[in-house]
């Protein structure tokens, strides 16, 4: 079965260049030059990855991303000519996996796409051992060095999201959606902050440095010390 990538980019030359740069056996490309075409292709073909421009003659890619995230968690890479931090924050907050700014090299794009694809296809990790930490999510045993730590269910879910997405910025909205999935219509906005704070404290036993870093205005990232 082929891996389908929908390239939604109104610049026809760039759209074609992207497909040529990423072309390899086992990948099928769907092209769209307008949001209308992108939405139709999304509905009809159910792609495995979306490369999405921000600005279209008939609307905003952000609006399309918002609609996609209502029903799907497929990898999304945003493409834009807007070198604005606010645009990057908007894209990540709405659920984009990565962001690249025009002009960019096709080699850089290919590396980002392959990285996103590897992350998406990586099987769920049951045991994590790195940086002096050992987390067994099957046995529910968690160690920071030689010290065993006790984690609540939300803390366990949060920790697993971090260690299965190392180096990837996870937005507050993404974390809330993944952790509190019991159908609650309202979640106190402080719930995530409190859970993060408690997890950091438990990972910092014996003076250890915790790997949960704040990405201001967006969310958090799991990054071990160099």
Coordinates of C-alpha atoms in Angstrom, one line a residue:
X1 CA 0.0 0.0 0.0
X2 CA 1.4 3.4 -1.0
X3 CA 2.0 6.3 1.4
X4 CA -0.1 9.2 0.3
X5 CA 1.1 12.8 0.7
X6 CA -1.2 15.7 -0.1
X7 CA 0.8 18.7 -1.3
X8 CA -1.5 21.8 -0.9
X9 CA 0.5 24.7 -2.4
X10 CA -0.9 27.3 -4.8
X11 CA 2.5 28.0 -6.4
X12 CA 2.4 25.3 -9.2
X13 CA 6.2 25.4 -9.7
X14 CA 6.9 24.8 -6.0
X15 CA 4.2 22.2 -5.8
X16 CA 5.9 20.3 -8.6
X17 CA 9.3 20.8 -7.1
X18 CA 8.2 19.4 -3.8
X19 CA 6.8 16.3 -5.4
X20 CA 10.0 15.7 -7.4
X21 CA 12.2 16.3 -4.3
X22 CA 10.2 13.8 -2.2
X23 CA 9.5 11.2 -4.9
X24 CA 10.5 7.7 -3.9
X25 CA 9.1 4.2 -4.3
X26 CA 6.0 3.6 -2.2
X27 CA 4.9 7.3 -2.1
X28 CA 1.9 8.6 -3.9
X29 CA 1.4 12.4 -4.3
X30 CA -1.9 14.3 -4.4
X31 CA -1.7 17.9 -5.5
X32 CA -4.0 20.8 -4.7
X33 CA -3.5 24.5 -5.8
X34 CA -6.5 25.9 -3.9
X35 CA -8.1 25.3 -0.6
X36 CA -11.2 24.0 -2.3
X37 CA -9.2 21.3 -4.1
X38 CA -7.3 20.5 -0.9
X39 CA -10.5 19.9 1.0
X40 CA -11.9 17.8 -1.7
X41 CA -8.7 15.7 -2.0
X42 CA -8.7 15.3 1.8
X43 CA -12.2 14.0 1.9
X44 CA -11.9 11.7 -1.1
X45 CA -8.4 10.2 -0.6
X46 CA -7.6 10.4 3.1
X47 CA -3.9 11.1 2.8
X48 CA -1.2 9.9 5.3
X49 CA 0.6 13.3 5.4
X50 CA -0.3 16.9 4.6
X51 CA 2.1 19.5 3.4
X52 CA 0.0 22.7 3.7
X53 CA 0.7 26.2 2.6
X54 CA -0.7 29.0 4.8
X55 CA -1.8 31.5 2.1
X56 CA -4.2 30.6 -0.7
X57 CA -6.3 32.8 -3.1
X58 CA -9.4 31.3 -1.6
X59 CA -8.6 31.3 2.1
X60 CA -6.2 30.4 4.9
X61 CA -4.4 27.1 5.4
X62 CA -4.8 27.6 9.2
X63 CA -8.6 27.3 8.8
X64 CA -8.1 24.0 6.9
X65 CA -5.7 22.7 9.5
X66 CA -8.2 23.5 12.2
X67 CA -10.8 21.4 10.4
X68 CA -8.3 18.5 9.8
X69 CA -7.5 18.3 13.5
X70 CA -11.2 17.9 14.4
X71 CA -11.1 14.4 13.0
X72 CA -7.5 13.4 12.3
X73 CA -4.0 13.4 13.8
X74 CA -2.1 12.8 10.5
X75 CA 1.3 14.5 10.3
X76 CA 1.0 18.1 9.0
X77 CA 3.9 20.3 7.8
X78 CA 3.0 24.0 7.4
X79 CA 4.7 25.9 4.5
X80 CA 4.6 29.7 4.4
X81 CA 6.3 32.8 3.1
X82 CA 5.5 34.7 6.3
X83 CA 8.6 34.9 8.4
X84 CA 6.6 35.8 11.5
X85 CA 6.9 34.1 14.9
X86 CA 3.1 34.6 15.4
X87 CA 2.4 32.4 12.3
X88 CA 4.7 29.7 13.7
X89 CA 2.9 29.8 17.0
X90 CA -0.5 29.7 15.3
X91 CA 0.4 26.7 13.2
X92 CA 1.9 24.7 16.1
X93 CA -1.0 25.7 18.4
X94 CA -3.5 24.4 15.9
X95 CA -1.7 21.1 15.7
X96 CA 1.0 21.3 13.0
X97 CA 3.9 18.9 13.5
X98 CA 6.5 21.2 11.9
X99 CA 6.8 24.5 10.1
X100 CA 9.1 25.6 7.2
X101 CA 9.5 29.1 5.8
X102 CA 10.0 30.0 2.1
X103 CA 12.4 30.2 0.6
X104 CA 13.8 26.8 1.7
X105 CA 16.0 24.2 0.2
X106 CA 14.3 21.0 -1.0
X107 CA 16.9 19.1 0.9
X108 CA 15.8 20.7 4.1
X109 CA 12.2 20.0 3.3
X110 CA 13.0 16.3 2.5
X111 CA 14.8 15.9 5.9
X112 CA 11.9 17.4 7.8
X113 CA 9.3 15.2 6.0
X114 CA 11.4 12.1 6.6
X115 CA 11.7 13.0 10.3
X116 CA 8.0 13.6 10.7
X117 CA 7.2 10.3 8.9
X118 CA 9.6 8.3 11.1
X119 CA 8.0 9.8 14.3
X120 CA 4.5 9.0 13.0
X121 CA 5.4 5.4 12.1
X122 CA 7.4 4.6 15.3
X123 CA 5.6 2.0 17.4
X124 CA 4.5 2.9 20.9
X125 CA 7.4 2.8 23.3
X126 CA 6.8 0.6 26.4
X127 CA 10.3 0.9 27.9
X128 CA 12.3 4.1 27.9
X129 CA 16.0 4.1 29.1
X130 CA 18.0 7.2 28.5
X131 CA 19.8 9.9 30.4
X132 CA 19.7 7.9 33.6
X133 CA 15.9 7.5 33.4
X134 CA 14.1 4.2 33.1
X135 CA 10.3 4.1 32.5
X136 CA 8.4 0.8 32.0
X137 CA 4.9 1.8 30.9
X138 CA 3.7 -1.8 30.9
X139 CA 4.7 -2.6 34.4
X140 CA 4.1 1.0 35.5
X141 CA 7.6 1.3 37.1
X142 CA 9.4 4.6 36.8
X143 CA 13.0 5.4 37.9
X144 CA 15.0 8.5 38.0
X145 CA 18.5 7.1 38.6
X146 CA 18.2 4.6 41.4
X147 CA 15.1 6.3 42.8
X148 CA 11.7 4.9 42.1
X149 CA 9.0 7.5 41.6
X150 CA 5.3 7.2 41.8
X151 CA 3.2 8.8 39.1
X152 CA -0.5 9.6 38.8
X153 CA -2.4 8.5 35.7
X154 CA -2.2 12.0 34.1
X155 CA 1.5 12.1 34.9
X156 CA 2.0 8.7 33.3
X157 CA 0.2 9.8 30.1
X158 CA 2.1 13.1 30.0
X159 CA 5.4 11.4 30.5
X160 CA 4.7 8.8 27.7
X161 CA 3.7 11.6 25.3
X162 CA 7.0 13.3 26.0
X163 CA 9.4 10.3 25.7
X164 CA 7.7 9.1 22.5
X165 CA 8.1 12.6 20.9
X166 CA 11.6 13.6 22.0
X167 CA 12.7 17.0 20.8
X168 CA 9.2 17.8 19.4
X169 CA 7.3 20.8 20.8
X170 CA 3.9 19.6 22.0
X171 CA 1.3 22.4 22.4
X172 CA -0.8 22.8 25.5
X173 CA -3.9 22.0 23.5
X174 CA -2.4 18.8 22.1
X175 CA -1.4 17.7 25.6
X176 CA -4.8 18.5 27.1
X177 CA -6.6 16.6 24.3
X178 CA -4.4 13.5 24.7
X179 CA -4.4 13.3 28.5
X180 CA -7.9 14.2 29.4
X181 CA -9.8 12.1 26.9
X182 CA -12.8 11.1 29.1
X183 CA -15.3 13.3 27.3
X184 CA -15.1 16.2 29.7
X185 CA -16.4 19.3 28.1
X186 CA -14.4 21.6 30.4
X187 CA -10.9 21.1 31.7
X188 CA -9.5 23.7 34.1
X189 CA -6.7 25.5 32.3
X190 CA -4.5 25.1 35.3
X191 CA -4.8 21.3 35.3
X192 CA -2.0 20.9 32.7
X193 CA 0.3 23.4 34.5
X194 CA -0.2 21.6 37.8
X195 CA 0.5 18.2 36.2
X196 CA 3.6 19.5 34.5
X197 CA 4.9 21.0 37.8
X198 CA 4.4 17.8 39.7
X199 CA 6.0 15.6 37.0
X200 CA 9.1 18.0 36.9
X201 CA 9.4 17.8 40.7
X202 CA 9.3 14.0 40.7
X203 CA 11.9 13.7 37.8
X204 CA 14.2 16.1 39.7
X205 CA 14.8 13.8 42.7
X206 CA 18.3 13.8 44.1
X207 CA 19.1 17.1 42.4
X208 CA 18.7 15.7 38.9
X209 CA 17.8 18.1 36.0
X210 CA 14.4 17.4 34.6
X211 CA 14.1 17.3 30.8
X212 CA 10.7 19.0 30.5
X213 CA 11.3 22.4 29.0
X214 CA 8.8 25.2 28.4
X215 CA 8.5 26.6 24.9
X216 CA 7.0 30.0 25.8
X217 CA 3.7 30.8 24.1
X218 CA 3.4 27.3 22.6
X219 CA 3.9 24.4 25.0
X220 CA 6.6 22.0 26.2
X221 CA 9.4 19.8 24.8
X222 CA 11.3 16.8 26.2
X223 CA 15.0 17.4 25.8
X224 CA 17.8 15.7 27.7
X225 CA 20.9 17.7 28.6
X226 CA 23.7 17.6 25.9

